XYZ file of C-alpha atoms in Angstrom:
676
model
C 0.000 -0.001 0.094
C 1.431 3.310 -1.167
C 0.677 6.724 0.564
C 0.537 9.249 -2.368
C -2.539 11.125 -3.366
C -1.983 10.184 -7.020
C -1.699 6.504 -6.195
C -4.387 5.924 -3.398
C -7.718 7.183 -5.634
C -10.632 7.289 -3.533
C -8.880 5.131 -0.395
C -6.914 8.410 0.637
C -7.981 7.892 4.352
C -7.157 11.624 5.124
C -6.575 12.374 8.950
C -10.521 12.924 10.706
C -11.608 14.378 13.610
C -10.408 12.746 16.656
C -13.542 12.648 18.652
C -14.110 8.857 17.769
C -10.400 7.726 18.260
C -10.680 5.477 21.217
C -13.954 3.808 19.455
C -11.420 2.153 17.091
C -8.473 1.140 19.197
C -10.146 -2.410 19.835
C -11.621 -4.082 16.718
C -12.713 -7.706 16.993
C -12.592 -9.885 13.741
C -13.923 -13.139 14.431
C -12.700 -15.053 11.620
C -9.350 -16.107 9.866
C -10.117 -16.850 6.481
C -8.267 -14.908 3.447
C -10.445 -12.272 3.270
C -10.777 -11.516 7.010
C -7.037 -11.232 6.763
C -7.647 -8.380 4.244
C -10.239 -6.755 6.369
C -7.540 -6.732 9.380
C -4.881 -5.257 7.046
C -7.329 -2.506 5.585
C -8.330 -1.317 9.041
C -4.473 -1.235 10.326
C -3.901 0.922 7.136
C -6.902 2.984 7.367
C -6.998 3.650 11.268
C -3.165 4.583 11.330
C -3.865 6.938 8.448
C -6.847 8.283 9.776
C -6.428 8.333 13.564
C -2.479 7.588 13.881
C -3.537 4.472 15.758
C -2.525 1.080 15.641
C -5.693 -0.765 16.646
C -5.678 -3.934 18.577
C -7.136 -6.734 16.258
C -9.077 -8.998 18.640
C -11.533 -12.024 18.871
C -13.218 -9.984 22.122
C -16.757 -10.330 21.538
C -16.887 -7.219 24.018
C -14.998 -4.994 22.038
C -16.413 -1.738 20.801
C -16.585 -2.729 16.893
C -17.192 -6.741 16.200
C -16.752 -8.031 12.720
C -18.219 -11.532 12.287
C -20.483 -13.815 9.967
C -23.858 -14.550 11.874
C -22.773 -17.751 13.099
C -19.741 -16.216 14.901
C -21.726 -13.330 16.175
C -25.409 -14.575 16.680
C -25.332 -14.149 20.519
C -24.779 -10.295 19.947
C -27.968 -9.942 17.911
C -31.643 -9.769 18.514
C -34.441 -11.816 16.934
C -35.313 -9.061 14.543
C -31.599 -8.499 13.336
C -31.366 -12.223 12.985
C -34.246 -12.160 10.545
C -33.092 -9.135 8.642
C -29.733 -11.067 7.854
C -31.445 -14.248 7.064
C -33.161 -12.303 4.228
C -30.026 -10.961 2.671
C -28.214 -12.123 -0.023
C -25.027 -13.870 0.271
C -23.023 -10.335 0.033
C -25.439 -8.244 1.902
C -24.663 -7.244 5.502
C -25.807 -5.468 8.539
C -24.076 -2.517 10.559
C -25.988 -1.714 13.749
C -25.399 -0.305 17.076
C -26.200 -2.505 20.013
C -25.958 -0.731 23.252
C -22.861 1.090 22.440
C -21.220 -1.575 20.299
C -20.877 -1.446 16.609
C -21.456 -4.733 14.993
C -20.792 -5.524 11.352
C -22.375 -8.882 10.176
C -23.639 -10.929 7.375
C -23.710 -14.561 6.187
C -20.430 -14.823 4.326
C -16.860 -13.102 4.772
C -17.523 -11.069 1.340
C -20.344 -9.591 3.188
C -18.336 -8.475 6.073
C -15.593 -6.836 3.689
C -18.402 -4.963 2.047
C -19.361 -3.785 5.210
C -16.176 -2.694 6.526
C -15.527 -0.472 3.422
C -18.895 0.898 4.030
C -17.893 1.981 7.245
C -14.572 3.400 6.090
C -16.342 5.429 3.723
C -18.593 6.806 6.009
C -15.690 7.956 8.270
C -14.042 9.924 5.261
C -17.348 11.570 4.485
C -17.058 12.912 7.921
C -20.243 10.910 9.077
C -20.532 9.493 12.979
C -20.485 5.479 12.451
C -20.944 4.739 16.078
C -24.532 4.363 15.859
C -24.769 3.243 12.134
C -27.920 1.281 11.335
C -27.498 0.284 7.773
C -28.949 -2.770 5.882
C -27.831 -3.119 2.569
C -27.184 -5.626 -0.441
C -26.104 -5.707 -3.979
C -28.922 -5.242 -6.463
C -26.700 -7.334 -9.255
C -25.390 -10.741 -8.846
C -22.417 -10.055 -10.911
C -20.485 -7.100 -10.927
C -17.581 -7.506 -13.161
C -14.579 -5.805 -14.872
C -12.934 -6.566 -18.014
C -9.162 -6.161 -18.505
C -8.069 -5.815 -22.025
C -4.489 -6.266 -21.015
C -2.142 -8.083 -23.413
C 1.045 -10.244 -22.275
C 3.564 -7.764 -23.799
C 2.063 -5.218 -21.360
C -0.040 -3.095 -23.705
C -3.613 -2.611 -23.201
C -5.994 -2.436 -25.907
C -8.239 0.657 -25.408
C -5.759 1.702 -22.594
C -5.203 5.294 -21.700
C -3.224 4.879 -18.388
C -0.041 3.344 -19.127
C 0.685 -0.116 -19.642
C -0.633 -3.314 -17.994
C -0.395 -3.674 -14.353
C -0.431 -7.659 -14.805
C 2.154 -8.601 -17.582
C 5.267 -6.800 -18.816
C 7.774 -7.722 -21.743
C 5.977 -11.014 -22.379
C 5.560 -12.326 -18.854
C 3.477 -12.310 -16.208
C 4.667 -9.471 -13.370
C 6.774 -10.676 -10.557
C 5.751 -7.884 -8.186
C 2.169 -8.358 -7.401
C 1.666 -5.718 -4.708
C -0.184 -3.170 -7.529
C -2.515 -6.226 -8.287
C -3.121 -6.496 -4.525
C -4.063 -2.803 -4.240
C -6.339 -2.724 -7.347
C -8.325 -5.763 -5.710
C -8.627 -3.479 -2.674
C -9.927 -0.601 -4.739
C -12.503 -3.048 -6.465
C -13.509 -4.581 -3.543
C -14.206 -1.034 -1.790
C -16.808 -0.415 -4.205
C -18.231 -3.870 -4.588
C -16.853 -5.424 -7.779
C -16.887 -9.259 -7.173
C -15.332 -10.598 -10.535
C -12.579 -9.758 -13.097
C -11.164 -11.038 -16.083
C -7.757 -10.428 -16.623
C -6.738 -10.731 -20.289
C -7.826 -9.214 -23.487
C -10.821 -10.562 -25.018
C -9.039 -10.747 -28.325
C -6.717 -13.411 -27.316
C -3.704 -13.648 -29.706
C -0.906 -16.220 -29.784
C 0.888 -16.494 -26.438
C -2.069 -15.554 -24.586
C -3.818 -18.788 -25.569
C -1.545 -20.323 -23.414
C -2.969 -18.734 -20.476
C -5.132 -21.794 -19.927
C -2.194 -24.320 -19.780
C 0.460 -25.515 -17.156
C 2.941 -22.679 -18.596
C 1.134 -20.053 -16.884
C -1.498 -21.348 -14.721
C 0.813 -21.168 -11.355
C 1.258 -17.722 -11.723
C -2.104 -17.089 -12.761
C -3.056 -18.991 -9.737
C -1.340 -16.246 -7.611
C -3.270 -13.439 -8.966
C -6.465 -15.566 -8.653
C -5.685 -15.864 -4.694
C -4.894 -11.981 -4.270
C -8.083 -11.326 -5.665
C -9.807 -14.133 -3.564
C -8.723 -12.405 -0.666
C -10.901 -9.505 -1.637
C -13.882 -11.425 -2.740
C -13.317 -10.967 -6.434
C -13.591 -13.928 -8.686
C -11.059 -14.335 -11.436
C -12.121 -15.369 -15.142
C -9.859 -15.792 -18.262
C -10.591 -14.621 -21.906
C -9.993 -17.599 -24.130
C -9.265 -18.455 -27.995
C -12.195 -20.354 -29.341
C -9.691 -22.186 -31.546
C -7.358 -23.156 -28.453
C -7.819 -27.062 -29.035
C -5.883 -26.322 -32.773
C -3.654 -23.640 -31.282
C -2.322 -25.412 -28.245
C -2.440 -28.930 -29.146
C -2.590 -29.087 -32.997
C -5.943 -30.795 -33.170
C -7.430 -30.162 -36.686
C -10.700 -28.650 -35.789
C -12.327 -26.656 -32.982
C -15.708 -27.550 -34.204
C -17.961 -27.652 -31.105
C -19.936 -30.621 -32.106
C -17.026 -32.819 -32.472
C -16.495 -35.243 -29.779
C -12.555 -34.931 -29.326
C -12.953 -30.778 -29.156
C -15.402 -31.312 -26.472
C -13.224 -33.908 -24.757
C -10.264 -31.596 -25.033
C -12.200 -28.796 -23.352
C -13.405 -30.944 -20.481
C -9.994 -31.979 -19.807
C -8.438 -28.445 -20.277
C -11.199 -27.214 -17.855
C -10.172 -29.951 -15.179
C -6.578 -29.265 -15.458
C -7.638 -25.465 -14.852
C -9.531 -26.047 -11.793
C -6.884 -28.504 -10.348
C -4.660 -25.098 -10.131
C -7.812 -22.780 -9.321
C -10.647 -24.382 -7.591
C -12.455 -21.043 -7.490
C -12.063 -20.239 -11.037
C -14.831 -18.317 -12.466
C -15.014 -19.499 -15.906
C -14.499 -17.952 -19.408
C -15.101 -14.871 -21.383
C -15.269 -15.425 -24.885
C -15.147 -12.846 -27.934
C -16.024 -15.382 -31.033
C -16.732 -14.953 -34.564
C -16.556 -11.088 -34.572
C -13.612 -8.800 -36.067
C -11.634 -12.044 -37.461
C -11.745 -13.936 -33.965
C -12.379 -17.525 -34.539
C -16.023 -19.212 -33.413
C -18.371 -21.627 -34.024
C -19.500 -19.978 -37.396
C -16.404 -21.549 -38.987
C -17.986 -24.880 -38.653
C -21.358 -23.807 -39.598
C -22.580 -23.906 -35.818
C -24.401 -21.109 -33.788
C -23.338 -19.014 -30.792
C -25.365 -21.582 -28.505
C -23.787 -24.733 -29.899
C -20.262 -23.020 -29.163
C -20.840 -21.524 -25.637
C -22.670 -24.841 -24.340
C -20.012 -26.978 -25.473
C -17.706 -24.659 -22.936
C -20.446 -24.751 -20.430
C -20.661 -28.379 -20.211
C -17.060 -28.576 -19.464
C -17.501 -25.824 -16.711
C -20.418 -27.010 -15.144
C -19.303 -29.732 -12.668
C -17.125 -26.928 -11.230
C -20.104 -24.309 -11.053
C -18.018 -22.302 -13.751
C -19.758 -19.843 -16.057
C -19.207 -19.019 -19.774
C -19.776 -15.109 -20.475
C -20.282 -15.151 -24.461
C -20.042 -11.586 -25.672
C -22.611 -10.224 -28.282
C -20.599 -8.000 -30.077
C -20.934 -9.943 -33.410
C -21.018 -8.340 -36.501
C -19.497 -8.618 -40.240
C -16.565 -6.062 -39.894
C -16.160 -5.833 -43.637
C -19.525 -5.455 -44.936
C -20.001 -2.812 -47.632
C -21.379 0.099 -45.499
C -22.802 1.747 -48.871
C -25.249 -1.166 -48.914
C -28.280 0.144 -46.900
C -29.796 -3.149 -46.654
C -26.782 -3.935 -44.057
C -26.717 -2.320 -40.691
C -24.379 -3.163 -38.118
C -26.827 -1.824 -35.320
C -29.018 -5.118 -36.089
C -26.190 -7.578 -35.880
C -26.541 -8.594 -32.108
C -30.449 -8.974 -32.183
C -30.223 -10.599 -35.458
C -27.567 -13.298 -34.507
C -28.544 -14.068 -30.745
C -32.609 -13.371 -30.526
C -33.585 -16.535 -32.444
C -31.493 -18.747 -30.177
C -33.184 -17.657 -26.961
C -33.738 -20.786 -24.658
C -31.213 -22.952 -26.421
C -28.304 -21.894 -24.141
C -27.407 -23.705 -20.955
C -27.972 -22.386 -17.556
C -24.320 -21.613 -16.878
C -23.964 -19.278 -20.028
C -24.540 -15.627 -19.730
C -24.620 -13.295 -23.093
C -22.919 -9.968 -22.298
C -24.469 -7.175 -24.359
C -22.829 -3.896 -25.104
C -25.065 -1.199 -23.763
C -25.926 0.329 -27.116
C -26.303 -1.662 -30.684
C -22.936 0.039 -31.940
C -19.832 0.493 -29.762
C -19.744 2.366 -26.710
C -20.618 5.693 -28.652
C -21.200 9.015 -26.606
C -24.609 8.682 -27.678
C -26.676 5.753 -28.862
C -29.818 4.204 -28.167
C -30.053 1.174 -25.834
C -29.454 -2.179 -27.517
C -32.795 -3.834 -28.197
C -31.421 -7.208 -27.206
C -31.081 -6.565 -23.742
C -34.151 -8.142 -21.795
C -35.317 -9.526 -25.296
C -34.120 -13.317 -24.502
C -36.586 -14.380 -21.626
C -34.981 -17.697 -21.143
C -31.175 -16.917 -21.567
C -29.098 -15.167 -18.950
C -27.830 -11.672 -19.896
C -25.525 -8.916 -18.463
C -25.049 -5.503 -19.741
C -21.269 -4.248 -20.946
C -20.331 -0.768 -20.142
C -17.019 0.529 -20.985
C -14.870 2.759 -18.076
C -12.301 2.882 -20.517
C -13.326 6.025 -22.684
C -12.490 4.710 -25.862
C -14.948 6.958 -28.026
C -15.297 9.619 -25.311
C -11.820 11.046 -25.090
C -9.674 8.653 -23.887
C -9.057 9.945 -20.369
C -7.450 12.947 -21.815
C -10.740 14.731 -22.569
C -13.132 14.645 -19.365
C -16.150 12.435 -19.779
C -18.011 11.413 -16.321
C -19.990 8.409 -17.626
C -22.331 7.984 -14.563
C -24.988 10.120 -15.964
C -24.693 8.340 -19.382
C -24.986 4.802 -17.613
C -27.922 5.882 -15.641
C -29.622 6.812 -18.577
C -29.134 3.105 -19.951
C -30.358 1.551 -16.780
C -33.469 3.716 -16.493
C -34.571 2.946 -19.936
C -37.982 1.221 -20.015
C -37.909 -1.627 -22.634
C -41.760 -2.310 -22.426
C -40.559 -6.128 -22.890
C -43.067 -7.147 -20.164
C -45.125 -3.815 -20.228
C -44.538 -0.612 -18.593
C -41.769 -0.491 -15.984
C -39.547 -3.405 -17.137
C -36.155 -1.020 -17.409
C -32.987 -2.192 -18.049
C -32.116 -1.776 -14.479
C -34.424 -4.335 -13.359
C -33.613 -6.912 -16.157
C -30.299 -7.207 -15.447
C -30.871 -7.585 -11.935
C -32.799 -10.622 -12.747
C -36.020 -9.077 -11.694
C -38.007 -9.435 -14.973
C -37.131 -12.781 -16.452
C -36.016 -15.525 -14.190
C -32.292 -15.322 -15.110
C -29.977 -17.631 -12.958
C -27.032 -15.367 -13.398
C -26.980 -11.568 -14.296
C -25.444 -8.200 -13.952
C -23.135 -5.715 -15.430
C -19.733 -5.873 -16.775
C -17.265 -2.905 -17.969
C -13.957 -2.665 -19.860
C -11.537 -1.226 -17.191
C -9.804 2.057 -17.516
C -6.580 1.489 -15.277
C -3.008 0.737 -15.997
C 0.325 1.402 -14.481
C 0.301 5.407 -14.420
C 0.999 6.808 -10.971
C -2.711 7.574 -10.742
C -3.965 4.584 -12.364
C -6.146 6.267 -15.098
C -3.986 8.688 -16.871
C -6.393 11.619 -16.020
C -7.012 11.636 -12.234
C -10.426 12.832 -13.024
C -10.895 9.508 -14.625
C -11.063 7.797 -11.267
C -14.434 8.906 -10.817
C -15.649 6.542 -13.744
C -14.105 3.426 -11.990
C -15.685 4.565 -8.811
C -18.949 5.300 -9.888
C -19.101 2.177 -11.993
C -18.807 -0.081 -8.921
C -21.079 2.016 -6.988
C -23.681 1.783 -9.356
C -23.459 -2.136 -10.137
C -24.020 -2.321 -6.353
C -26.929 0.077 -6.047
C -28.108 1.372 -9.581
C -30.621 3.815 -7.341
C -27.674 5.920 -6.534
C -27.788 9.505 -8.013
C -25.097 10.486 -10.608
C -24.725 13.595 -8.353
C -24.397 11.586 -5.143
C -21.583 9.480 -6.712
C -19.484 12.125 -7.729
C -19.757 13.948 -3.971
C -18.799 10.632 -2.634
C -15.747 10.173 -5.089
C -14.711 14.284 -4.637
C -14.855 14.017 -0.789
C -13.034 10.939 -0.273
C -10.388 11.804 -2.926
C -10.305 15.607 -2.665
C -11.370 16.170 1.024
C -14.632 18.173 2.057
C -13.902 21.894 1.320
C -17.164 22.892 0.191
C -15.570 25.327 -2.923
C -13.770 22.250 -4.070
C -16.861 19.904 -3.712
C -19.324 22.358 -5.591
C -16.787 23.210 -8.348
C -15.705 19.578 -8.890
C -19.538 18.460 -9.048
C -20.406 21.021 -11.636
C -17.265 20.183 -13.539
C -17.878 16.241 -13.482
C -21.809 16.514 -14.048
C -21.452 18.953 -17.176
C -18.782 16.652 -18.886
C -20.612 14.424 -20.962
C -23.318 16.919 -22.251
C -20.053 19.210 -23.178
C -18.246 16.048 -25.035
C -21.002 15.287 -26.808
C -21.430 18.742 -28.146
C -18.290 19.298 -29.597
C -18.024 15.797 -30.816
C -20.832 13.683 -32.482
C -24.225 15.623 -32.990
C -27.977 13.987 -32.610
C -26.748 10.297 -31.968
C -24.909 10.079 -35.390
C -21.673 8.776 -33.592
C -18.217 7.880 -35.139
C -16.826 10.565 -37.306
C -13.660 9.458 -35.409
C -10.173 8.941 -36.305
C -10.107 4.919 -37.666
C -8.284 2.647 -35.399
C -7.133 5.139 -32.524
C -10.715 6.423 -32.089
C -9.480 9.877 -30.997
C -9.966 13.070 -32.693
C -12.257 13.848 -35.575
C -12.282 12.031 -39.220
C -15.635 12.908 -40.685
C -15.518 10.059 -43.183
C -13.492 7.910 -41.122
C -14.608 4.211 -41.610
C -12.891 1.379 -39.611
C -12.245 -1.433 -41.509
C -12.565 -1.082 -45.257
C -13.038 1.456 -48.058
C -16.620 1.554 -47.670
C -18.387 4.708 -47.279
C -19.245 6.320 -43.894
C -21.263 5.861 -40.788
C -23.084 9.135 -41.366
C -24.401 9.152 -44.856
C -24.000 13.055 -45.041
C -24.434 13.895 -48.918
C -25.404 17.350 -50.360
C -29.114 17.122 -49.209
C -28.851 15.686 -45.584
C -27.396 13.492 -43.012
C -28.239 10.550 -40.881
C -29.294 6.652 -41.211
C -32.608 5.489 -42.074
C -33.186 2.658 -39.748
C -36.893 2.787 -40.103
C -39.173 -0.158 -41.157
C -40.859 1.359 -44.246
C -37.739 3.069 -46.059
C -34.589 1.982 -43.964
C -32.598 -1.070 -42.771
C -35.957 -1.977 -40.101
C -33.487 -1.566 -37.034
C -36.372 0.175 -35.252
C -38.528 -2.883 -35.364
C -36.440 -4.765 -32.934
C -37.960 -2.648 -30.223
C -40.969 -3.464 -28.308
C -43.850 -1.021 -28.556
C -44.227 2.077 -27.839
C -40.309 2.311 -28.212
C -40.654 1.236 -31.897
C -43.130 3.777 -32.496
C -41.220 6.273 -30.842
C -37.933 5.873 -32.917
C -39.572 4.906 -36.422
C -41.636 8.257 -36.489
C -39.551 11.059 -37.322
C -41.881 13.491 -35.387
C -41.471 11.518 -32.401
C -38.097 10.433 -32.263
C -36.003 12.333 -29.637
C -33.560 14.911 -31.101
C -30.490 13.593 -29.270
C -30.912 10.326 -31.422
C -32.534 11.553 -34.233
C -29.682 11.155 -36.897
C -28.996 7.792 -35.547
C -32.471 6.636 -36.624
C -33.462 9.181 -39.550
C -31.689 10.645 -42.805
C -32.997 14.327 -42.805
C -32.419 17.278 -44.847
C -30.185 19.866 -43.180
C -32.747 22.401 -42.578
C -35.080 19.671 -40.851
C -36.191 21.471 -37.722
C -35.621 20.035 -34.311
C -37.872 19.920 -31.512
C -35.714 22.791 -30.138
C -36.679 25.024 -32.818
C -33.249 24.712 -34.397
C -32.347 23.464 -38.204
C -30.076 20.127 -38.087
C -27.129 22.167 -39.423
C -27.500 25.095 -37.156
C -27.497 22.783 -33.910
C -24.235 21.228 -35.656
C -22.883 24.851 -35.690
C -23.879 26.038 -32.344
C -22.862 22.688 -30.472
C -19.666 22.615 -31.659
C -18.855 26.420 -30.913
C -20.117 26.029 -27.482
C -18.819 22.812 -26.622
C -15.208 24.363 -27.281
C -16.435 27.373 -24.985
C -17.727 24.978 -22.431
C -14.080 23.324 -22.047
C -12.754 26.754 -21.544
C -15.218 27.224 -18.772
C -14.244 24.122 -17.274
C -10.802 25.179 -17.280
C -11.556 28.673 -15.735
C -13.746 26.651 -12.689
C -10.925 24.294 -12.411
C -8.383 26.998 -11.495
C -10.158 28.618 -9.180
C -9.939 25.666 -6.523
C -6.142 25.420 -7.333
C -4.901 26.539 -3.860
C -6.821 23.389 -2.494
C -5.448 20.765 -4.690
C -1.825 19.066 -4.209
C 0.497 19.925 -6.624
C 0.967 16.683 -8.396
C -2.958 16.098 -9.184
C -3.451 19.694 -9.890
C -0.508 19.485 -12.705
C -1.955 16.381 -14.072
C -5.518 17.578 -14.688
C -4.373 20.883 -15.965
C -2.484 19.142 -18.511
C -5.314 16.847 -19.571
C -7.678 19.852 -19.742
C -5.046 21.517 -21.976
C -5.368 18.431 -24.238
C -9.172 18.721 -24.158
C -9.227 22.129 -25.409
C -7.048 21.523 -28.519
C -9.100 18.459 -29.111
C -12.356 20.598 -28.904
C -10.911 23.203 -31.220
C -10.029 20.569 -33.666
C -13.545 19.119 -33.600
C -15.210 22.301 -33.906
C -13.369 23.340 -36.833
C -13.216 20.017 -38.852
C -16.877 19.550 -38.147
C -18.470 22.601 -38.879
C -16.187 23.081 -41.711
C -16.959 19.905 -43.314
C -20.769 20.279 -43.027
C -20.740 23.905 -44.077
C -18.950 22.780 -47.417
C -21.189 19.402 -47.567
C -24.434 21.486 -47.230
C -23.570 24.922 -48.585
C -25.758 26.565 -45.866
C -24.263 29.760 -43.784
C -24.142 29.746 -40.212
C -27.054 32.057 -39.054
C -24.810 33.823 -36.540
C -22.063 34.419 -39.149
C -19.134 33.060 -37.207
C -15.995 32.059 -38.982
C -16.091 28.791 -40.451
C -13.268 27.713 -42.732
């Protein structure tokens, strides 16, 4: 555990009021599991930092603070409290004061770990914990992060330095930073992680062999001690790559046998292994399509091998033809996931979970919610977000993503009538899913501050808090993170909350208008390239011509994508008169002089938002500078440098977008601003 403000993210454990110092001098921890040992270590570190004391960690039931599972602590609770715990999920906890004694309890040691971090958070927020009375449990079963780290130390879509897991073709020897990462994840309730890129190339294929399993077990042990279950991304063609089989066909007996033996080997090393994350048949990755099989065939083969060990297959639904002719308007990447997977509902084994990106495209700053989420009543599902800011500024530009994710989770699918929101679907409250929840692509690396831009820590923190309790407001999460990270100075809290809460809207203003997305530099995905297309020479994503802009996805004249939504969403999006402005160009091709509900024309909206977006970045910088005296030098310098990058980026977006559409449309800016 290090002590720098950059490194410690939201676990700063700043010195606090000493009124309750004596309350913490003796703490009873009534277990000696690996998680209990992590609890003790965290308490020693936190209390030394906050109160400058070395607590006496005992098993004394008479201590002021007692931490133990229900079977160890039953005698200290009354009947009602025991009933409360009986109704809690395995990771839920009770914190209560019984006659001056603070008790933290639940059914499992993981519950105790979350309870301890809850109390430490309350202390950091300046709240009196001596009389806490809290009952909490996570809404989502699975709360996962996906690392896109490669064995050479690089991180695909990584914007925070290199991997903390790998360097120079090897697993890192010093795993202390991995342990600290596990602490951060546990502190916000994350309970699962995959530690290698979903694009599994060459040497990483061998992670499931004895060449790497001993060291991967060491990593798994670290995460286990913080309640986090380890998964591995796999190469679907592993039988060919590892042992030279002539096929990876999931319905061939020797392939099925190979996977069963391989899974047995993995569990011999790691008995608590979570399972596999799989990207198949997309962006040149191998999969069951090669053999004329479908995704149920491919995932079920792996599920059968994992089932005896309670392992799971997390099968990504990011499947589309990446070299399609985008000029052919009968094809539509947005349709792909639904078209591939919806017909297979009910054919997947119960330990298969489909992982679906929050939108139908690819983590854009604005896109509709994927219609596949909740559309499969008989197939486990989880939603995939991206904490890494691939298309939202790459942690150079500020974009606080919690409001965007809240928007997704609140979306009402109407799949079972009004009120069937994404939040309730992924919590398993709409369909009888055995497993469900949330996953997200991680945004950390080996930079001193973990996330490149210190402010990007708020997205990792916020993701964890949101997976535990989706009901938390984006403002509440922001305030929690600011106070724990930068302290309770009112001017800092107010200013930084404004900066964070405005940032998504500002980023959208100076980049992609009205839901059109993309227009970004191919492959790097940073900075504007209006006609950029990722994989081939085929056209653009926005279909801008002399007359107008946008993609016709209507049933009558377009790709028919809107038909994938339930009523009334289908009608809402399909009808140009009711389609929300912020998604208009995602669903409709319109003339530049089409009038939005705001009263502006499309072309004027483009001009105005790109000019105002740049000006808003300048205002962000001005606000940031007002609190300089309250921010330590390393973090102030880091954030200021990132704002300078963002200002340059916003200017480039403004100038290129406005110039392009002025030249394309020939329509003047009503305000007669300079457009080159």
